């Protein structure tokens, strides 16, 4: 019998008595599910968020029945426990991670005329928070191996108007905070960490969110610590935190801002207080955050090892001083040339067809119309010169080719809840990817 190497790889040639007689039996070639074959997996994946009625509902029901739903003792209890968990002196909860960033930036005295260096591979909230202060976001390109803001590129973007760095610990993988803090110290810059995907992540056993002036977290429904919506600011600076507290409660005096005579509101503030029942949900989720994080770490490490031998894939890289990554997402990079020229779009469709949910992740943020809208607003036109607000010039000055490549060609994400499955679930992911790899040439014919 004559058959190709590819046929041989995909067969179990020695079966039954035929092995004894020297005959080769070739099994039918396995077709990709996208081309009509049987998927690798038909079972469901772990759902999210998790909720145990026996252990999680009593505290929430207690709050609901109390009639005390606005900020009170349960919110304070969550803040104290989160500060202790993170290793920070103070914690303030707010309505979401976006408003945590806004409050922290405003109380760090960031505003009109200032430039804030920000990760370009991030969710839009990181940039929207800067715009809400009236400052100018300056996009910094990424380290492709880690998906994080590149400290080398940070140095290139510093000007006389740079006032802050907003590094994002994106995907639950820590940014290079040692390098970032050194750059900030050299240039007298404020650092506000966007740790909205970084709960419990560590660098040299120190939690992310505790390196800069402040760290900001999100507790939105998809996050590893969910309470529907919610956010938090942590810091060791008492005066800063007093201002943040006042800001989140209409500007009413708090802590060091309280004078001998009650003057009511003492700073321009807003209302972004967390509710008691959100905090009650957060307390129940916090009880299992560490064990769930350990499981994600274990499964991520196992899956990374399984995928490292696949040509056409690059698995994530952690900086040498990272002692814990928390995997809000499991990322890897897809390289078309390793898959016979298959596009990422078809790869993703093929992976989903095999029963593996996946995503291409973020889109570039440095050239979108939300920026143009901000720049044409009355406030921005009064704070900046016309040439500074020219959208085409802005886009040209904020090019991030590495981030563009990640967004448009390479990045593939698996969600954090998938990492709460079993080792055999991770095998399904790896086997589905290998199946696509082995059938890449056939998938080039996909016309869907």
CSV table of C-alpha atoms in Angstrom, one decimal:
chain,number,residue,atom,x,y,z
A,1,UNK,CA,0.0,0.0,0.0
A,2,UNK,CA,1.2,3.5,-0.8
A,3,UNK,CA,0.2,6.4,1.4
A,4,UNK,CA,1.6,9.8,2.4
A,5,UNK,CA,3.4,10.6,5.7
A,6,UNK,CA,0.3,12.7,6.7
A,7,UNK,CA,-1.9,9.5,6.2
A,8,UNK,CA,0.5,7.5,8.3
A,9,UNK,CA,0.6,10.0,11.1
A,10,UNK,CA,-3.2,10.0,11.3
A,11,UNK,CA,-3.6,6.2,11.3
A,12,UNK,CA,-3.4,3.4,13.8
A,13,UNK,CA,-1.8,1.0,11.4
A,14,UNK,CA,-1.4,-2.0,13.6
A,15,UNK,CA,-4.7,-3.5,14.8
A,16,UNK,CA,-5.9,-6.9,15.8
A,17,UNK,CA,-4.5,-10.0,14.1
A,18,UNK,CA,-3.4,-7.9,11.1
A,19,UNK,CA,-0.4,-6.7,13.1
A,20,UNK,CA,0.7,-10.3,13.4
A,21,UNK,CA,0.3,-10.9,9.7
A,22,UNK,CA,2.2,-7.7,8.6
A,23,UNK,CA,-0.9,-5.9,7.2
A,24,UNK,CA,-1.4,-2.1,7.7
A,25,UNK,CA,-5.0,-1.0,8.3
A,26,UNK,CA,-5.5,2.7,7.6
A,27,UNK,CA,-8.4,4.5,9.5
A,28,UNK,CA,-10.4,7.1,7.8
A,29,UNK,CA,-8.8,10.6,8.0
A,30,UNK,CA,-10.3,12.8,10.8
A,31,UNK,CA,-12.1,15.7,9.3
A,32,UNK,CA,-12.2,19.1,11.0
A,33,UNK,CA,-15.5,19.9,12.6
A,34,UNK,CA,-15.7,23.1,10.5
A,35,UNK,CA,-15.6,20.9,7.4
A,36,UNK,CA,-18.3,18.5,8.6
A,37,UNK,CA,-16.3,16.3,10.9
A,38,UNK,CA,-17.0,15.3,14.5
A,39,UNK,CA,-15.9,17.9,17.1
A,40,UNK,CA,-13.3,17.1,19.7
A,41,UNK,CA,-15.6,18.3,22.4
A,42,UNK,CA,-19.4,18.5,22.9
A,43,UNK,CA,-19.5,18.8,26.7
A,44,UNK,CA,-20.2,22.2,28.3
A,45,UNK,CA,-17.6,24.4,30.1
A,46,UNK,CA,-17.7,25.6,33.6
A,47,UNK,CA,-20.2,28.4,34.0
A,48,UNK,CA,-19.5,31.8,35.4
A,49,UNK,CA,-20.1,33.4,37.9
A,50,UNK,CA,-20.2,30.6,40.4
A,51,UNK,CA,-22.9,30.8,43.1
A,52,UNK,CA,-23.5,28.3,45.9
A,53,UNK,CA,-27.0,28.8,47.5
A,54,UNK,CA,-26.0,26.9,50.6
A,55,UNK,CA,-23.0,29.1,51.4
A,56,UNK,CA,-23.5,32.3,49.5
A,57,UNK,CA,-27.1,33.4,49.9
A,58,UNK,CA,-27.4,33.9,53.6
A,59,UNK,CA,-25.3,37.1,53.8
A,60,UNK,CA,-27.0,38.7,50.8
A,61,UNK,CA,-30.5,37.9,52.2
A,62,UNK,CA,-29.5,39.3,55.5
A,63,UNK,CA,-28.5,42.6,53.8
A,64,UNK,CA,-31.7,42.7,51.7
A,65,UNK,CA,-33.9,42.1,54.8
A,66,UNK,CA,-32.1,44.7,56.9
A,67,UNK,CA,-33.3,47.5,54.6
A,68,UNK,CA,-29.8,49.0,54.8
A,69,UNK,CA,-28.7,48.8,51.2
A,70,UNK,CA,-26.6,51.9,50.8
A,71,UNK,CA,-22.9,52.0,51.9
A,72,UNK,CA,-22.5,50.9,55.5
A,73,UNK,CA,-20.9,48.1,57.5
A,74,UNK,CA,-20.8,45.4,54.9
A,75,UNK,CA,-19.0,47.6,52.4
A,76,UNK,CA,-16.5,48.6,55.1
A,77,UNK,CA,-16.0,44.9,55.9
A,78,UNK,CA,-15.2,44.1,52.3
A,79,UNK,CA,-12.8,47.1,52.0
A,80,UNK,CA,-10.9,45.9,55.1
A,81,UNK,CA,-10.7,42.4,53.8
A,82,UNK,CA,-9.6,43.4,50.3
A,83,UNK,CA,-6.9,45.8,51.7
A,84,UNK,CA,-5.6,42.9,53.9
A,85,UNK,CA,-5.7,40.5,50.9
A,86,UNK,CA,-3.8,42.8,48.7
A,87,UNK,CA,-1.4,44.0,51.4
A,88,UNK,CA,-2.4,47.6,51.2
A,89,UNK,CA,-3.1,50.0,54.0
A,90,UNK,CA,-6.4,51.3,52.7
A,91,UNK,CA,-9.1,50.3,50.3
A,92,UNK,CA,-12.1,52.3,48.9
A,93,UNK,CA,-14.8,50.6,46.9
A,94,UNK,CA,-16.7,52.4,44.1
A,95,UNK,CA,-19.3,51.5,41.5
A,96,UNK,CA,-16.9,50.0,39.0
A,97,UNK,CA,-13.2,49.8,37.9
A,98,UNK,CA,-13.6,52.6,35.4
A,99,UNK,CA,-14.6,55.1,38.1
A,100,UNK,CA,-11.9,53.7,40.4
A,101,UNK,CA,-9.4,54.8,37.7
A,102,UNK,CA,-11.1,58.2,37.2
A,103,UNK,CA,-11.2,58.9,41.0
A,104,UNK,CA,-7.5,57.9,41.4
A,105,UNK,CA,-6.4,60.0,38.5
A,106,UNK,CA,-8.3,63.1,39.5
A,107,UNK,CA,-7.1,62.9,43.1
A,108,UNK,CA,-3.5,62.4,41.8
A,109,UNK,CA,-4.0,65.9,40.3
A,110,UNK,CA,-4.1,64.7,36.7
A,111,UNK,CA,-6.1,67.0,34.4
A,112,UNK,CA,-6.2,69.3,31.4
A,113,UNK,CA,-2.8,69.8,29.7
A,114,UNK,CA,-1.3,66.7,31.2
A,115,UNK,CA,-0.2,63.6,29.3
A,116,UNK,CA,-0.7,60.1,30.7
A,117,UNK,CA,1.2,57.2,29.2
A,118,UNK,CA,-1.1,54.2,28.9
A,119,UNK,CA,-0.9,50.6,27.8
A,120,UNK,CA,-2.2,50.3,24.2
A,121,UNK,CA,-3.2,46.6,24.5
A,122,UNK,CA,-6.1,47.2,27.0
A,123,UNK,CA,-9.8,47.6,27.4
A,124,UNK,CA,-11.2,51.0,26.5
A,125,UNK,CA,-11.9,51.9,30.1
A,126,UNK,CA,-8.2,52.6,30.7
A,127,UNK,CA,-8.2,55.3,28.1
A,128,UNK,CA,-11.7,56.6,28.8
A,129,UNK,CA,-10.7,57.3,32.4
A,130,UNK,CA,-7.9,59.5,31.2
A,131,UNK,CA,-10.2,61.4,28.9
A,132,UNK,CA,-12.6,62.0,31.7
A,133,UNK,CA,-9.9,64.0,33.6
A,134,UNK,CA,-9.2,66.2,30.6
A,135,UNK,CA,-5.7,64.8,30.2
A,136,UNK,CA,-4.3,63.5,26.9
A,137,UNK,CA,-3.8,59.7,26.6
A,138,UNK,CA,-0.5,58.7,25.0
A,139,UNK,CA,-0.5,55.2,23.8
A,140,UNK,CA,2.6,53.0,24.5
A,141,UNK,CA,3.4,49.9,22.4
A,142,UNK,CA,3.5,46.4,23.8
A,143,UNK,CA,5.9,43.7,24.5
A,144,UNK,CA,4.5,41.0,22.2
A,145,UNK,CA,5.7,38.0,24.3
A,146,UNK,CA,4.0,39.2,27.5
A,147,UNK,CA,1.2,41.4,26.0
A,148,UNK,CA,2.2,44.1,28.5
A,149,UNK,CA,3.2,47.7,28.1
A,150,UNK,CA,6.9,47.9,27.0
A,151,UNK,CA,9.1,49.9,29.3
A,152,UNK,CA,11.5,50.6,26.5
A,153,UNK,CA,8.7,52.3,24.6
A,154,UNK,CA,7.6,54.2,27.7
A,155,UNK,CA,10.9,56.1,27.8
A,156,UNK,CA,10.4,57.1,24.1
A,157,UNK,CA,7.0,58.8,24.9
A,158,UNK,CA,8.0,60.9,27.9
A,159,UNK,CA,7.7,64.7,27.3
A,160,UNK,CA,7.7,67.8,29.5
A,161,UNK,CA,4.0,67.4,29.8
A,162,UNK,CA,4.0,63.8,30.9
A,163,UNK,CA,2.6,63.5,34.4
A,164,UNK,CA,1.6,59.9,34.9
A,165,UNK,CA,2.0,56.3,33.8
A,166,UNK,CA,-1.0,54.0,33.7
A,167,UNK,CA,0.3,50.5,33.3
A,168,UNK,CA,-2.4,47.8,32.8
A,169,UNK,CA,-1.8,44.3,34.2
A,170,UNK,CA,-3.8,43.0,31.2
A,171,UNK,CA,-5.2,39.4,31.1
A,172,UNK,CA,-4.1,38.9,34.7
A,173,UNK,CA,-0.4,38.8,33.7
A,174,UNK,CA,1.8,41.4,35.6
A,175,UNK,CA,3.5,44.3,33.8
A,176,UNK,CA,7.2,45.0,34.4
A,177,UNK,CA,6.6,47.1,37.4
A,178,UNK,CA,10.3,47.2,38.5
A,179,UNK,CA,11.2,48.9,35.3
A,180,UNK,CA,8.1,51.1,35.2
A,181,UNK,CA,8.7,52.4,38.8
A,182,UNK,CA,12.3,53.1,38.0
A,183,UNK,CA,11.3,55.2,35.0
A,184,UNK,CA,8.7,57.0,37.1
A,185,UNK,CA,11.2,57.8,39.8
A,186,UNK,CA,13.7,59.1,37.3
A,187,UNK,CA,11.1,61.4,35.7
A,188,UNK,CA,9.0,62.3,38.8
A,189,UNK,CA,5.9,60.7,37.4
A,190,UNK,CA,2.8,59.4,39.2
A,191,UNK,CA,2.0,55.7,38.7
A,192,UNK,CA,-1.7,54.5,38.8
A,193,UNK,CA,-1.9,50.8,38.3
A,194,UNK,CA,-4.8,49.4,36.3
A,195,UNK,CA,-5.1,46.1,38.1
A,196,UNK,CA,-8.7,45.6,37.0
A,197,UNK,CA,-7.7,42.1,35.7
A,198,UNK,CA,-5.0,41.5,38.3
A,199,UNK,CA,-6.5,40.2,41.5
A,200,UNK,CA,-3.8,38.4,43.6
A,201,UNK,CA,-1.2,38.6,40.8
A,202,UNK,CA,2.3,39.1,42.3
A,203,UNK,CA,5.8,40.4,41.4
A,204,UNK,CA,8.4,39.1,43.9
A,205,UNK,CA,5.5,38.1,46.1
A,206,UNK,CA,4.1,41.6,46.2
A,207,UNK,CA,0.6,42.1,44.9
A,208,UNK,CA,0.0,44.2,41.8
A,209,UNK,CA,-1.8,47.3,42.6
A,210,UNK,CA,0.6,48.1,45.5
A,211,UNK,CA,3.6,49.4,43.5
A,212,UNK,CA,2.3,52.9,42.5
A,213,UNK,CA,0.5,55.6,44.3
A,214,UNK,CA,-2.7,53.6,43.8
A,215,UNK,CA,-4.0,50.4,42.3
A,216,UNK,CA,-7.5,50.0,40.8
A,217,UNK,CA,-9.5,46.9,40.6
A,218,UNK,CA,-12.8,45.8,38.9
A,219,UNK,CA,-15.4,43.3,40.2
A,220,UNK,CA,-17.6,43.3,37.1
A,221,UNK,CA,-19.5,40.1,36.3
A,222,UNK,CA,-16.9,38.5,34.1
A,223,UNK,CA,-14.0,39.2,36.4
A,224,UNK,CA,-12.3,36.6,38.6
A,225,UNK,CA,-13.8,38.3,41.7
A,226,UNK,CA,-17.3,39.3,40.5
A,227,UNK,CA,-20.1,41.1,42.2
A,228,UNK,CA,-22.1,42.2,39.1
A,229,UNK,CA,-20.5,45.7,39.1
A,230,UNK,CA,-18.0,47.2,41.4
A,231,UNK,CA,-14.5,48.5,41.7
A,232,UNK,CA,-11.8,49.5,44.3
A,233,UNK,CA,-8.9,51.8,44.9
A,234,UNK,CA,-6.0,50.7,47.1
A,235,UNK,CA,-3.2,52.8,48.4
A,236,UNK,CA,-0.9,53.4,51.4
A,237,UNK,CA,-1.2,57.2,51.2
A,238,UNK,CA,-3.7,58.3,53.8
A,239,UNK,CA,-4.2,61.9,52.4
A,240,UNK,CA,-4.7,60.5,48.9
A,241,UNK,CA,-7.3,58.0,50.1
A,242,UNK,CA,-9.1,60.6,52.2
A,243,UNK,CA,-9.5,62.7,49.1
A,244,UNK,CA,-10.7,59.7,47.1
A,245,UNK,CA,-13.3,58.9,49.8
A,246,UNK,CA,-14.5,62.5,49.8
A,247,UNK,CA,-14.7,62.5,46.0
A,248,UNK,CA,-16.8,59.3,45.9
A,249,UNK,CA,-19.3,60.8,48.4
A,250,UNK,CA,-20.1,64.2,46.8
A,251,UNK,CA,-16.9,65.8,48.1
A,252,UNK,CA,-18.0,65.8,51.8
A,253,UNK,CA,-15.1,66.1,54.1
A,254,UNK,CA,-13.5,62.9,55.3
A,255,UNK,CA,-10.5,62.1,57.5
A,256,UNK,CA,-7.8,64.7,57.1
A,257,UNK,CA,-10.2,66.9,55.2
A,258,UNK,CA,-12.5,67.4,58.2
A,259,UNK,CA,-12.1,70.8,59.7
A,260,UNK,CA,-13.1,72.2,63.1
A,261,UNK,CA,-16.3,73.6,61.6
A,262,UNK,CA,-18.5,71.4,59.4
A,263,UNK,CA,-18.3,73.0,56.0
A,264,UNK,CA,-20.1,70.2,54.1
A,265,UNK,CA,-18.5,69.4,50.7
A,266,UNK,CA,-14.9,70.6,50.6
A,267,UNK,CA,-13.8,69.2,47.2
A,268,UNK,CA,-15.7,68.8,43.9
A,269,UNK,CA,-16.9,65.3,44.1
A,270,UNK,CA,-19.5,62.9,42.7
A,271,UNK,CA,-21.5,59.9,43.9
A,272,UNK,CA,-20.0,56.5,43.2
A,273,UNK,CA,-20.6,54.6,46.4
A,274,UNK,CA,-20.9,50.8,46.4
A,275,UNK,CA,-24.0,49.1,47.8
A,276,UNK,CA,-24.2,46.7,50.8
A,277,UNK,CA,-25.6,43.8,48.8
A,278,UNK,CA,-22.8,44.1,46.2
A,279,UNK,CA,-20.3,43.9,49.0
A,280,UNK,CA,-22.1,40.9,50.4
A,281,UNK,CA,-21.7,39.1,47.1
A,282,UNK,CA,-18.1,40.1,47.0
A,283,UNK,CA,-17.4,38.7,50.4
A,284,UNK,CA,-18.8,35.3,49.3
A,285,UNK,CA,-16.7,35.3,46.2
A,286,UNK,CA,-13.6,36.4,48.0
A,287,UNK,CA,-13.7,33.2,50.1
A,288,UNK,CA,-12.8,31.1,47.1
A,289,UNK,CA,-10.7,33.5,45.1
A,290,UNK,CA,-7.4,32.0,46.2
A,291,UNK,CA,-8.4,28.4,45.5
A,292,UNK,CA,-9.9,29.3,42.1
A,293,UNK,CA,-6.8,31.2,41.3
A,294,UNK,CA,-4.6,28.3,42.2
A,295,UNK,CA,-6.6,26.0,39.9
A,296,UNK,CA,-6.4,28.5,37.0
A,297,UNK,CA,-2.6,28.7,37.5
A,298,UNK,CA,-2.3,24.9,37.5
A,299,UNK,CA,-4.4,24.4,34.4
A,300,UNK,CA,-2.7,27.4,32.6
A,301,UNK,CA,0.7,25.9,33.2
A,302,UNK,CA,-0.3,22.5,32.0
A,303,UNK,CA,-2.0,23.9,28.9
A,304,UNK,CA,1.0,26.1,28.1
A,305,UNK,CA,3.3,23.1,28.3
A,306,UNK,CA,1.0,21.1,25.9
A,307,UNK,CA,0.9,23.9,23.4
A,308,UNK,CA,4.6,24.9,23.4
A,309,UNK,CA,5.5,22.3,20.8
A,310,UNK,CA,3.0,23.4,18.2
A,311,UNK,CA,4.6,25.3,15.4
A,312,UNK,CA,2.6,28.4,14.6
A,313,UNK,CA,1.8,29.2,18.2
A,314,UNK,CA,3.6,31.3,20.8
A,315,UNK,CA,2.5,30.9,24.3
A,316,UNK,CA,2.5,33.7,26.8
A,317,UNK,CA,5.7,34.7,28.6
A,318,UNK,CA,6.0,36.0,32.2
A,319,UNK,CA,8.7,38.4,33.4
A,320,UNK,CA,11.3,36.6,35.5
A,321,UNK,CA,10.2,38.3,38.7
A,322,UNK,CA,6.6,37.3,38.4
A,323,UNK,CA,5.7,35.0,41.3
A,324,UNK,CA,2.0,34.7,40.4
A,325,UNK,CA,-0.1,35.2,37.3
A,326,UNK,CA,-3.9,35.0,37.7
A,327,UNK,CA,-5.1,34.4,34.1
A,328,UNK,CA,-8.3,36.4,33.7
A,329,UNK,CA,-7.6,35.2,30.2
A,330,UNK,CA,-5.3,32.5,28.7
A,331,UNK,CA,-3.6,34.2,25.8
A,332,UNK,CA,-1.4,32.8,23.0
A,333,UNK,CA,-0.3,34.2,19.6
A,334,UNK,CA,-1.3,32.6,16.3
A,335,UNK,CA,1.2,32.7,13.4
A,336,UNK,CA,-0.4,32.0,10.1
A,337,UNK,CA,2.7,30.7,8.4
A,338,UNK,CA,2.8,27.8,10.9
A,339,UNK,CA,-0.7,26.8,9.8
A,340,UNK,CA,0.0,26.6,6.0
A,341,UNK,CA,-1.2,30.2,5.6
A,342,UNK,CA,-4.5,29.7,7.4
A,343,UNK,CA,-6.0,33.0,8.6
A,344,UNK,CA,-6.6,33.7,12.3
A,345,UNK,CA,-10.3,34.2,11.5
A,346,UNK,CA,-10.6,30.7,10.1
A,347,UNK,CA,-8.5,29.2,12.9
A,348,UNK,CA,-10.9,30.7,15.5
A,349,UNK,CA,-13.9,29.4,13.6
A,350,UNK,CA,-12.4,26.0,13.4
A,351,UNK,CA,-11.5,26.0,17.1
A,352,UNK,CA,-15.1,27.0,18.1
A,353,UNK,CA,-16.4,24.3,15.8
A,354,UNK,CA,-14.3,21.8,17.8
A,355,UNK,CA,-16.2,22.9,20.9
A,356,UNK,CA,-13.6,25.3,22.3
A,357,UNK,CA,-14.9,28.8,22.9
A,358,UNK,CA,-12.3,31.4,22.0
A,359,UNK,CA,-11.8,35.1,21.0
A,360,UNK,CA,-9.5,37.3,19.0
A,361,UNK,CA,-9.5,39.8,21.9
A,362,UNK,CA,-9.1,43.5,21.7
A,363,UNK,CA,-9.1,45.9,18.8
A,364,UNK,CA,-6.6,48.8,18.5
A,365,UNK,CA,-7.8,51.8,20.5
A,366,UNK,CA,-5.4,54.5,19.3
A,367,UNK,CA,-7.3,55.5,16.1
A,368,UNK,CA,-11.0,55.2,17.0
A,369,UNK,CA,-13.7,57.9,16.8
A,370,UNK,CA,-14.2,58.2,20.6
A,371,UNK,CA,-10.9,60.1,20.7
A,372,UNK,CA,-12.0,62.4,17.9
A,373,UNK,CA,-15.3,63.0,19.8
A,374,UNK,CA,-13.3,64.0,22.9
A,375,UNK,CA,-11.0,66.2,21.0
A,376,UNK,CA,-13.8,68.2,19.4
A,377,UNK,CA,-15.6,68.7,22.7
A,378,UNK,CA,-15.8,72.2,24.2
A,379,UNK,CA,-13.6,71.4,27.1
A,380,UNK,CA,-10.8,69.9,25.0
A,381,UNK,CA,-10.9,72.8,22.6
A,382,UNK,CA,-10.5,75.2,25.4
A,383,UNK,CA,-7.6,73.3,27.1
A,384,UNK,CA,-5.5,72.4,24.0
A,385,UNK,CA,-4.2,74.1,20.9
A,386,UNK,CA,-5.8,73.2,17.5
A,387,UNK,CA,-2.7,71.3,16.3
A,388,UNK,CA,-2.7,69.2,19.4
A,389,UNK,CA,-6.3,68.1,18.7
A,390,UNK,CA,-5.7,67.3,15.0
A,391,UNK,CA,-7.0,63.8,14.8
A,392,UNK,CA,-4.8,62.6,11.9
A,393,UNK,CA,-1.7,64.0,13.6
A,394,UNK,CA,-2.6,62.4,16.9
A,395,UNK,CA,-3.1,59.0,15.3
A,396,UNK,CA,0.2,59.3,13.5
A,397,UNK,CA,2.0,60.2,16.7
A,398,UNK,CA,0.4,57.3,18.6
A,399,UNK,CA,1.2,54.4,16.3
A,400,UNK,CA,1.7,51.0,18.1
A,401,UNK,CA,2.6,48.4,15.5
A,402,UNK,CA,3.2,45.6,17.9
A,403,UNK,CA,-0.3,46.1,19.5
A,404,UNK,CA,-1.8,46.4,16.0
A,405,UNK,CA,-0.3,43.0,15.1
A,406,UNK,CA,-1.6,41.4,18.3
A,407,UNK,CA,-5.1,42.8,17.8
A,408,UNK,CA,-5.4,42.2,14.0
A,409,UNK,CA,-3.4,39.1,13.4
A,410,UNK,CA,-2.1,37.1,16.4
A,411,UNK,CA,-3.9,37.2,19.7
A,412,UNK,CA,-6.2,34.3,20.8
A,413,UNK,CA,-7.9,34.2,24.1
A,414,UNK,CA,-9.5,31.5,26.2
A,415,UNK,CA,-11.7,32.7,29.1
A,416,UNK,CA,-10.8,32.3,32.8
A,417,UNK,CA,-13.8,30.1,33.5
A,418,UNK,CA,-12.4,27.4,31.1
A,419,UNK,CA,-9.3,27.2,33.4
A,420,UNK,CA,-11.6,26.1,36.2
A,421,UNK,CA,-12.2,22.8,34.4
A,422,UNK,CA,-10.2,19.5,34.7
A,423,UNK,CA,-6.9,18.5,33.2
A,424,UNK,CA,-8.8,16.5,30.6
A,425,UNK,CA,-10.6,19.7,29.6
A,426,UNK,CA,-7.2,21.2,28.9
A,427,UNK,CA,-6.4,18.1,26.9
A,428,UNK,CA,-9.5,18.8,24.8
A,429,UNK,CA,-8.2,22.4,24.0
A,430,UNK,CA,-4.8,21.1,23.1
A,431,UNK,CA,-6.2,18.2,21.0
A,432,UNK,CA,-8.5,20.6,19.1
A,433,UNK,CA,-5.6,22.9,18.3
A,434,UNK,CA,-3.5,20.0,17.1
A,435,UNK,CA,-6.4,18.7,15.0
A,436,UNK,CA,-6.6,22.1,13.3
A,437,UNK,CA,-2.9,22.2,12.8
A,438,UNK,CA,-2.8,18.8,11.2
A,439,UNK,CA,-5.7,19.7,8.9
A,440,UNK,CA,-4.6,23.3,8.2
A,441,UNK,CA,-4.2,22.6,4.5
A,442,UNK,CA,-7.7,21.2,4.1
A,443,UNK,CA,-9.1,24.2,6.1
A,444,UNK,CA,-7.6,26.5,3.5
A,445,UNK,CA,-10.5,25.4,1.4
A,446,UNK,CA,-13.1,26.7,3.9
A,447,UNK,CA,-15.5,29.2,2.2
A,448,UNK,CA,-17.8,30.1,5.1
